[in-house]
Short mmCIF file of C-alpha atoms in Angstrom, two decimals:
data_model
loop_
_atom_site.label_atom_id
_atom_site.label_comp_id
_atom_site.label_asym_id
_atom_site.label_seq_id
_atom_site.Cartn_x
_atom_site.Cartn_y
_atom_site.Cartn_z
CA MET J 24 41.39 -79.46 24.66
CA ARG J 25 41.07 -75.86 25.89
CA LYS J 26 37.35 -75.77 25.08
CA LEU J 27 36.90 -79.07 26.92
CA ALA J 28 38.73 -77.72 29.96
CA THR J 29 36.55 -74.61 29.97
CA CYS J 30 33.35 -76.65 29.77
CA ILE J 31 34.41 -78.91 32.63
CA VAL J 32 35.38 -75.96 34.82
CA LEU J 33 32.08 -74.16 34.17
CA LEU J 34 30.08 -77.32 34.86
CA PHE J 35 31.73 -78.00 38.21
CA ALA J 36 31.61 -74.31 39.15
CA ALA J 37 27.86 -74.23 38.50
CA VAL J 38 27.26 -77.31 40.63
CA ASN J 39 29.34 -75.84 43.43
CA THR J 40 27.45 -72.52 43.37
CA ILE J 41 24.06 -74.13 43.87
CA PHE J 42 24.91 -75.29 47.36
CA SER J 43 27.03 -72.36 48.53
CA GLN J 44 26.36 -69.26 50.60
CA GLU J 45 29.15 -66.77 50.27
CA LEU J 46 30.19 -63.15 50.54
CA PRO J 47 29.37 -61.06 47.47
CA GLU J 48 32.20 -61.31 44.96
CA ILE J 49 32.77 -57.54 45.01
CA ILE J 50 33.79 -56.43 48.49
CA PRO J 51 32.92 -52.73 49.00
CA HIS J 52 35.77 -50.29 49.59
CA ASN J 53 35.76 -47.72 52.36
CA PRO J 54 34.04 -44.41 51.44
CA GLU J 55 37.25 -42.52 50.59
CA VAL J 56 38.42 -45.16 48.11
CA SER J 57 34.93 -45.49 46.63
CA ALA J 58 34.67 -41.73 46.07
CA LEU J 59 37.97 -41.60 44.19
CA GLY J 60 37.17 -44.82 42.33
CA LYS J 61 34.29 -43.13 40.51
CA TYR J 62 36.79 -41.23 38.37
CA GLY J 63 38.24 -44.49 37.10
CA ASP J 64 34.86 -46.12 36.51
CA ILE J 65 33.25 -43.09 34.82
CA PRO J 66 35.93 -40.63 33.63
CA ILE J 67 35.29 -36.92 33.28
CA GLY J 68 34.64 -35.93 29.67
CA TYR J 69 32.13 -35.04 26.99
CA PHE J 70 31.76 -38.70 26.01
CA THR J 71 30.52 -39.64 29.52
CA GLY J 72 28.59 -36.46 30.25
CA VAL J 73 30.44 -35.96 33.55
CA PRO J 74 31.62 -32.34 33.98
CA ASN J 75 34.84 -31.30 35.67
CA ILE J 76 33.80 -29.81 39.03
CA SER J 77 36.87 -29.03 41.11
CA ILE J 78 37.67 -26.42 43.75
CA PRO J 79 41.35 -25.72 44.48
CA LEU J 80 42.14 -24.99 48.11
CA VAL J 81 45.84 -24.55 48.89
CA THR J 82 49.11 -25.41 47.14
CA LEU J 83 52.47 -26.18 48.73
CA GLN J 84 55.10 -24.71 46.42
CA GLY J 85 58.25 -26.67 45.67
CA GLN J 86 61.34 -26.02 43.59
CA ASN J 87 60.43 -28.52 40.88
CA MET J 88 56.94 -29.66 41.84
CA ASN J 89 53.89 -28.23 43.58
CA ILE J 90 51.57 -30.19 45.89
CA PRO J 91 47.96 -29.01 45.48
CA VAL J 92 45.04 -29.82 47.75
CA SER J 93 41.59 -29.62 46.18
CA ILE J 94 38.16 -31.21 46.31
CA SER J 95 36.17 -32.54 43.36
CA TYR J 96 32.54 -33.46 42.79
CA HIS J 97 31.60 -36.41 40.58
CA ALA J 98 28.24 -35.73 38.94
CA SER J 99 27.42 -39.32 37.92
CA GLY J 100 24.73 -39.58 40.60
CA ILE J 101 24.50 -41.08 44.09
CA ARG J 102 23.76 -44.76 44.62
CA VAL J 103 21.44 -45.93 47.39
CA SER J 104 24.20 -47.79 49.24
CA GLU J 105 26.76 -44.99 48.91
CA ILE J 106 28.43 -43.62 52.04
CA ALA J 107 29.72 -40.05 51.96
CA SER J 108 33.44 -39.39 52.01
CA ARG J 109 35.08 -37.12 54.60
CA VAL J 110 34.28 -34.09 52.42
CA GLY J 111 30.63 -34.94 51.79
CA LEU J 112 28.40 -37.00 49.53
CA GLY J 113 29.66 -37.03 45.94
CA TRP J 114 32.84 -35.13 46.84
CA SER J 115 36.39 -36.46 47.12
CA LEU J 116 39.60 -35.02 48.50
CA SER J 117 42.47 -34.73 46.04
CA ALA J 118 45.70 -34.71 48.02
CA GLY J 119 48.51 -37.23 48.00
CA GLY J 120 47.46 -40.55 46.54
CA ALA J 121 47.20 -44.29 47.04
CA VAL J 122 47.39 -47.73 45.46
CA THR J 123 44.08 -49.54 45.90
CA ARG J 124 43.33 -53.25 45.67
CA SER J 125 40.09 -54.78 44.38
CA MET J 126 40.28 -58.29 45.80
CA ARG J 127 39.25 -61.14 43.52
CA GLY J 128 39.17 -64.46 45.33
CA ILE J 129 41.58 -64.06 48.22
CA PRO J 130 44.49 -61.59 48.55
CA ASP J 131 47.27 -62.29 46.05
CA ASP J 132 49.91 -62.16 48.77
CA THR J 133 48.27 -64.66 51.14
CA PRO J 134 51.23 -66.92 52.05
CA GLY J 135 50.80 -70.43 50.68
CA ALA J 136 47.42 -69.80 49.06
CA GLY J 137 47.37 -66.44 47.24
CA TYR J 138 47.74 -66.03 43.50
CA LEU J 139 51.43 -65.17 43.86
CA TYR J 140 52.18 -68.35 45.81
CA THR J 141 49.92 -71.05 44.35
CA ASN J 142 50.90 -74.03 42.22
CA TYR J 143 47.37 -74.23 40.82
CA THR J 144 47.71 -72.43 37.49
CA VAL J 145 45.86 -72.50 34.18
CA GLN J 146 48.57 -74.80 32.85
CA SER J 147 48.21 -77.19 35.79
CA LEU J 148 44.46 -77.33 35.12
CA LEU J 149 45.03 -78.13 31.45
CA ASP J 150 47.56 -80.80 32.39
CA ASN J 151 45.08 -82.46 34.77
CA VAL J 152 41.76 -81.74 33.05
CA ALA J 153 40.95 -85.45 32.78
CA ASP J 154 41.36 -85.90 36.54
CA GLN J 155 37.91 -85.07 37.91
CA GLY J 156 39.09 -85.29 41.51
CA TYR J 157 41.88 -82.80 40.84
CA VAL J 158 39.51 -80.30 39.20
CA LEU J 159 36.86 -80.63 41.93
CA THR J 160 39.43 -80.21 44.70
CA MET J 161 40.82 -77.15 42.97
CA LEU J 162 37.41 -75.51 42.56
CA ASN J 163 36.19 -76.41 46.05
CA ASP J 164 39.37 -75.10 47.66
CA SER J 165 38.99 -71.89 45.68
CA SER J 166 35.36 -71.41 46.76
CA GLU J 167 36.33 -71.99 50.40
CA GLY J 168 39.15 -69.44 50.26
CA LEU J 169 41.94 -72.01 50.49
CA LEU J 170 43.58 -71.02 47.20
CA ASP J 171 43.44 -68.20 44.67
CA LEU J 172 42.82 -68.62 40.93
CA GLU J 173 42.75 -64.98 39.83
CA SER J 174 44.92 -61.93 40.39
CA ASP J 175 43.52 -58.99 42.30
CA MET J 176 43.15 -55.74 40.36
CA TYR J 177 45.17 -52.74 41.52
CA SER J 178 44.76 -49.07 40.67
CA TYR J 179 46.71 -45.95 41.58
CA ASN J 180 46.00 -42.24 41.44
CA ILE J 181 48.91 -40.10 42.60
CA MET J 182 49.46 -36.43 41.83
CA GLY J 183 48.02 -36.71 38.33
CA TYR J 184 49.57 -40.10 37.58
CA SER J 185 47.10 -42.97 37.38
CA GLY J 186 46.69 -46.47 36.03
CA LYS J 187 45.64 -50.05 36.72
CA PHE J 188 47.64 -53.26 36.91
CA HIS J 189 47.58 -56.91 37.95
CA PHE J 190 50.02 -59.78 38.39
CA ASN J 191 50.44 -62.60 35.92
CA GLN J 192 51.09 -66.13 37.17
CA SER J 193 54.83 -65.55 37.00
CA GLY J 194 54.58 -62.62 39.39
CA ALA J 195 55.23 -59.96 36.73
CA ILE J 196 53.13 -56.78 36.74
CA ILE J 197 50.86 -56.15 33.75
CA THR J 198 49.64 -52.54 33.40
CA HIS J 199 46.35 -51.34 31.85
CA PRO J 200 46.94 -49.77 29.44
CA ASP J 201 50.62 -50.29 28.81
CA GLY J 202 52.50 -47.44 30.44
CA ASP J 203 55.94 -46.13 31.30
CA ASP J 204 55.54 -46.15 35.09
CA LYS J 205 57.73 -48.73 36.82
CA ILE J 206 55.86 -50.48 39.64
CA VAL J 207 57.64 -52.57 42.29
CA PRO J 208 55.93 -54.23 45.29
CA VAL J 209 57.70 -54.00 48.65
CA LYS J 210 57.22 -57.27 50.56
CA ILE J 211 57.82 -58.12 54.20
CA ASN J 212 57.42 -61.82 55.04
CA ASP J 213 55.87 -62.35 51.58
CA VAL J 214 53.09 -59.80 52.28
CA ILE J 215 52.92 -56.64 50.15
CA ARG J 216 53.39 -53.82 52.66
CA GLY J 217 54.25 -51.09 50.19
CA TRP J 218 54.88 -50.02 46.61
CA GLN J 219 57.52 -48.00 44.82
CA ILE J 220 56.31 -46.35 41.61
CA THR J 221 58.77 -44.51 39.36
CA THR J 222 57.49 -42.31 36.54
CA LYS J 223 59.22 -41.79 33.20
CA GLU J 224 60.31 -38.35 34.50
CA GLY J 225 62.15 -40.03 37.36
CA ILE J 226 59.73 -39.07 40.15
CA ILE J 227 59.61 -41.81 42.81
CA PHE J 228 56.48 -42.39 44.88
CA TYR J 229 56.71 -44.46 48.07
CA LEU J 230 53.34 -45.86 49.15
CA GLY J 231 52.40 -47.84 52.25
CA LEU J 232 55.93 -47.63 53.64
CA SER J 233 58.26 -44.65 53.84
CA LYS J 234 61.58 -44.86 52.01
CA ASP J 235 63.41 -45.91 55.18
CA HIS J 236 60.53 -48.23 56.29
CA THR J 237 60.13 -46.39 59.60
CA ARG J 238 56.59 -45.14 58.87
CA GLU J 239 53.62 -47.07 57.52
CA ALA J 240 50.08 -46.21 56.40
CA ASN J 241 48.06 -49.11 55.03
CA ASP J 242 44.28 -49.35 55.08
CA THR J 243 43.05 -52.81 56.00
CA SER J 244 39.64 -54.39 55.53
CA ASN J 245 38.04 -57.25 57.44
CA PRO J 246 34.75 -58.11 55.68
CA THR J 247 32.45 -60.66 57.26
CA GLY J 248 29.86 -62.17 54.95
CA THR J 249 26.50 -63.69 55.76
CA SER J 250 23.32 -64.81 54.06
CA VAL J 251 19.81 -64.54 55.48
CA ASN J 252 16.55 -65.95 54.16
CA ILE J 253 14.06 -63.09 53.95
CA ALA J 254 11.17 -65.09 52.47
CA GLY J 255 9.45 -65.16 55.84
CA GLY J 256 10.43 -61.66 56.93
CA TYR J 257 13.56 -59.81 58.00
CA SER J 258 15.88 -61.11 60.64
CA ILE J 259 19.29 -60.07 61.91
CA PRO J 260 21.84 -62.52 60.51
CA THR J 261 24.62 -64.19 62.38
CA PRO J 262 27.98 -63.31 60.82
CA GLY J 263 29.11 -66.07 58.49
CA THR J 264 32.33 -67.98 58.38
CA TYR J 265 33.88 -65.98 55.53
CA THR J 266 36.23 -63.46 57.06
CA THR J 267 39.69 -62.27 56.14
CA ASN J 268 41.84 -59.30 57.07
CA TYR J 269 43.81 -57.86 54.18
CA ILE J 270 45.48 -54.63 53.06
CA SER J 271 43.04 -52.82 50.77
CA SER J 272 45.07 -49.67 50.01
CA TRP J 273 48.55 -48.24 50.47
CA GLN J 274 48.79 -44.49 51.16
CA LEU J 275 51.37 -42.12 49.67
CA MET J 276 54.16 -41.66 52.22
CA GLU J 277 56.84 -39.79 50.28
CA LEU J 278 57.67 -38.51 46.83
CA GLU J 279 61.17 -37.82 45.62
CA MET J 280 62.15 -35.69 42.64
CA PRO J 281 65.21 -36.41 40.44
CA SER J 282 66.70 -33.18 41.83
CA GLY J 283 66.60 -34.63 45.35
CA GLU J 284 63.67 -32.49 46.51
CA SER J 285 61.15 -34.49 48.53
CA PHE J 286 57.76 -34.23 50.22
CA SER J 287 56.40 -36.38 53.04
CA PHE J 288 52.83 -37.21 54.07
CA GLU J 289 51.52 -37.92 57.57
CA TYR J 290 48.33 -39.71 58.63
CA GLN J 291 46.07 -40.44 61.58
CA SER J 292 44.46 -43.86 61.85
CA SER J 293 40.94 -44.86 62.90
CA SER J 294 38.68 -47.92 62.79
CA ILE J 295 35.29 -47.75 61.10
CA GLU J 296 32.51 -50.29 60.58
CA PHE J 297 29.65 -50.29 58.09
CA TRP J 298 27.02 -52.67 56.73
CA ASN J 299 26.48 -53.41 53.04
CA LEU J 300 23.64 -55.03 51.16
CA GLY J 301 25.08 -57.53 48.70
CA GLY J 302 22.58 -59.31 46.49
CA GLN J 303 19.97 -62.02 46.25
CA ARG J 304 19.80 -65.47 44.67
CA LYS J 305 16.77 -67.36 43.53
CA TYR J 306 17.11 -71.12 43.03
CA PHE J 307 15.06 -73.08 40.50
CA GLY J 308 15.03 -76.84 40.13
CA VAL J 309 15.70 -78.12 36.61
CA THR J 310 13.46 -81.13 37.24
CA GLY J 311 10.86 -82.04 39.80
CA SER J 312 13.42 -83.83 41.91
CA GLY J 313 16.50 -82.54 43.64
CA ASN J 314 17.23 -80.42 46.67
CA CYS J 315 16.94 -76.90 45.26
CA PHE J 316 15.17 -74.58 47.73
CA GLN J 317 12.90 -72.93 45.20
CA ASN J 318 10.97 -70.79 47.69
CA ASP J 319 14.01 -69.37 49.46
CA VAL J 320 15.47 -65.98 48.56
CA PRO J 321 18.79 -65.70 50.40
CA THR J 322 20.05 -62.14 50.73
CA SER J 323 23.75 -61.53 51.29
CA TYR J 324 25.10 -58.81 53.58
CA SER J 325 28.59 -57.91 54.65
CA ILE J 326 29.98 -56.02 57.61
CA ASN J 327 33.18 -54.17 56.79
CA SER J 328 35.51 -53.45 59.69
CA ASP J 329 38.16 -51.18 58.17
CA PHE J 330 41.32 -49.68 59.61
CA THR J 331 41.74 -46.41 57.69
CA HIS J 332 44.05 -43.40 57.57
CA ARG J 333 43.28 -39.68 57.34
CA LEU J 334 45.83 -37.40 55.72
CA THR J 335 46.75 -34.79 58.35
CA ARG J 336 49.96 -33.13 57.15
CA ILE J 337 52.10 -32.59 54.03
CA ASN J 338 55.70 -31.47 54.55
CA GLY J 339 58.03 -29.71 52.12
CA LYS J 340 61.09 -27.47 52.21
CA THR J 341 59.07 -24.28 51.77
CA GLY J 342 56.37 -25.06 54.33
CA TYR J 343 53.61 -27.49 55.19
CA ILE J 344 49.87 -28.12 54.94
CA LEU J 345 47.65 -29.13 57.86
CA LEU J 346 44.32 -30.90 57.43
CA ASN J 347 41.94 -30.74 60.40
CA TYR J 348 39.12 -33.17 61.18
CA ASP J 349 37.16 -31.64 64.05
CA GLN J 350 33.62 -32.85 63.32
CA PRO J 351 32.64 -36.39 64.41
CA ARG J 352 30.38 -37.98 61.81
CA LEU J 353 26.88 -39.22 62.59
CA ASP J 354 26.65 -41.28 59.41
CA LEU J 355 29.87 -43.24 59.98
CA VAL J 356 30.84 -44.11 63.55
CA ASN J 357 34.44 -43.33 64.56
CA ASP J 358 35.08 -41.23 61.46
CA PHE J 359 35.46 -37.45 61.12
CA ALA J 360 34.70 -34.85 58.45
CA LEU J 361 37.43 -32.60 57.08
CA THR J 362 36.77 -29.17 58.60
CA GLY J 363 39.84 -27.12 57.74
CA VAL J 364 42.90 -26.88 55.48
CA GLN J 365 45.77 -24.56 56.42
CA LEU J 366 48.93 -23.59 54.54
CA TYR J 367 52.02 -22.50 56.51
CA ASN J 368 55.42 -21.31 55.31
CA ASN J 369 58.68 -22.67 56.69
CA HIS J 370 58.61 -20.00 59.42
CA ASP J 371 55.34 -21.42 60.81
CA GLN J 372 53.38 -18.40 59.55
CA LEU J 373 49.82 -19.00 58.35
CA VAL J 374 49.58 -18.17 54.64
CA ASP J 375 46.09 -19.35 53.68
CA GLN J 376 43.24 -21.39 55.11
CA TYR J 377 39.81 -22.80 54.28
CA GLN J 378 36.95 -23.94 56.50
CA LEU J 379 34.42 -26.56 55.38
CA GLU J 380 30.84 -26.68 56.71
CA TYR J 381 28.43 -29.65 56.56
CA ASP J 382 24.93 -30.87 57.22
CA TYR J 383 23.05 -34.15 56.69
CA PHE J 384 20.50 -35.49 54.27
CA ILE J 385 18.10 -37.67 56.28
CA SER J 386 16.18 -40.50 54.66
CA THR J 387 12.46 -40.31 55.36
CA GLN J 388 11.60 -43.39 53.31
CA HIS J 389 12.61 -46.68 54.89
CA LEU J 390 11.63 -48.96 52.05
CA ASN J 391 11.93 -52.69 52.73
CA THR J 392 14.79 -52.23 55.12
CA ASN J 393 15.84 -53.93 58.32
CA THR J 394 17.41 -53.13 61.66
CA PHE J 395 21.01 -53.96 60.76
CA GLY J 396 23.69 -51.63 62.08
CA ASN J 397 23.42 -48.08 63.39
CA THR J 398 20.24 -46.16 62.45
CA ASP J 399 22.08 -42.89 61.76
CA GLN J 400 24.58 -44.68 59.54
CA ARG J 401 21.77 -46.10 57.43
CA ARG J 402 19.62 -42.97 57.16
CA LYS J 403 21.96 -39.97 57.33
CA ARG J 404 24.31 -38.80 54.60
CA LEU J 405 26.91 -36.09 55.18
CA TYR J 406 26.87 -33.30 52.58
CA LEU J 407 29.08 -30.26 52.01
CA LYS J 408 27.25 -26.94 52.50
CA ARG J 409 29.93 -24.30 52.26
CA ILE J 410 33.66 -23.62 51.89
CA VAL J 411 35.03 -20.37 53.31
CA GLN J 412 38.48 -18.89 52.75
CA THR J 413 39.71 -16.69 55.59
CA ILE J 414 42.83 -14.55 55.57
CA ALA J 415 43.94 -12.73 58.74
CA GLY J 416 40.61 -13.57 60.35
CA THR J 417 38.59 -12.01 57.53
CA GLU J 418 36.34 -13.95 55.19
CA ASN J 419 37.76 -13.49 51.71
CA GLN J 420 35.60 -15.71 49.51
CA ALA J 421 33.07 -18.49 49.92
CA HIS J 422 31.55 -21.31 47.90
CA SER J 423 28.01 -22.42 48.76
CA PHE J 424 26.36 -25.53 47.34
CA ALA J 425 22.75 -26.45 46.59
CA TYR J 426 21.64 -29.98 45.79
CA ASN J 427 18.61 -31.51 44.11
CA THR J 428 16.42 -32.71 46.96
CA ASP J 429 13.28 -33.52 44.97
CA HIS J 430 13.86 -37.20 45.68
CA ILE J 431 15.58 -37.95 49.00
CA LEU J 432 17.33 -41.30 48.90
CA PRO J 433 15.90 -44.11 51.04
CA ASP J 434 17.75 -46.05 53.72
CA ARG J 435 21.19 -47.24 52.55
CA LEU J 436 20.12 -50.90 52.88
CA SER J 437 16.89 -50.43 50.94
CA PHE J 438 16.01 -52.74 48.04
CA ALA J 439 14.62 -49.75 46.10
CA GLN J 440 17.46 -49.84 43.59
CA ASP J 441 17.76 -50.41 39.87
CA ALA J 442 20.31 -52.73 38.27
CA TRP J 443 23.04 -50.09 38.65
CA GLY J 444 22.34 -49.32 42.30
CA TYR J 445 20.49 -46.03 41.81
CA TYR J 446 17.16 -45.23 43.52
CA ASN J 447 14.28 -46.46 41.37
CA GLY J 448 11.47 -44.72 43.27
CA GLN J 449 9.73 -48.03 43.91
CA SER J 450 8.97 -50.10 47.01
CA ASN J 451 10.24 -53.41 45.67
CA GLY J 452 11.21 -56.04 48.22
CA LEU J 453 13.39 -58.01 45.82
CA PHE J 454 16.24 -57.14 43.50
CA TYR J 455 14.96 -59.19 40.58
CA PRO J 456 11.61 -58.87 38.73
#
């Protein structure tokens, strides 16, 4: 019976896909989340060939725990579509932490339709597998975003603690791999507005919402999907009907030690918007009849309108850390690059500070691209040039960085990509052979 149910589901899903135009299944994260996500996708280690490249900046000392701020470079390569983080292309800021959602279907906590609130389960499908109308309605509603058949995937990386988890259909949290961290969602009106994660050592992390619920820092994403037929040339698409606003990540607000010592984290919000190139589909008719559009090559794009948060301050009993963002970015409108990190003691005296300097890589090859979005956002990529430590107004030490520029990446929306998204050095106008 289970094999029969699977076959029926796959058959109806295939029929439904032929006639649909939809947002790419993987909705891109904002640049900060994407930069940190590399470490989960391709871990540092000899078995992956990715070296540990990390530069410590300042550390806020505590009685039982220290809060370090550092930056790290992930040497797995840069993809064509990649947008630099606030500390430059390939770099990520390690400070605080977050829980991040990879949406699959629609958000789990969508009232009345999300995975946590749906009556359409695997068991209900098995119970009604002989009812073709039931199965078709279920699959069509899922494809139109009216119900959710799969849990989102969540990941967290907080002060050296990390992991992944999802919900089962009973609402319980399943961790990957099994771990000792206790994870509890904090819901307001059935929507997950925060998380409380407790480690086996008794450290409590409050994310999204502060412990007393008076402060909040959640990143939201509002992707709009569209498809455009490029067989006859490029054209600017009209945004499609698929659009949803959902919380994509929950920022670390507070951490509390078993001793009672605590640290708090403050943020500044901003709205950013960026285009993404999704994928292409080629349709082939099985027979000579039918309505398959064999000559059409629809290309999917998405516009992400994200509400994000920049970490600006970390507070402790012994002092605080300030993070300054004084350089407006040319490659991401309304965003800013991290330009300084300062450590103060609890008497407001400056103890240590670092300045960060940047420049831009500029694409000179505009291979098979279009006029979507802002030109600078498509062709410029922020990169980190130099980090300088200054004490009492005197330069103490500096780190300078050189990058391989033998092959400058093309426009971010270029088709000149291989199957993994890296620049292939070609001028192909299609993703498939």
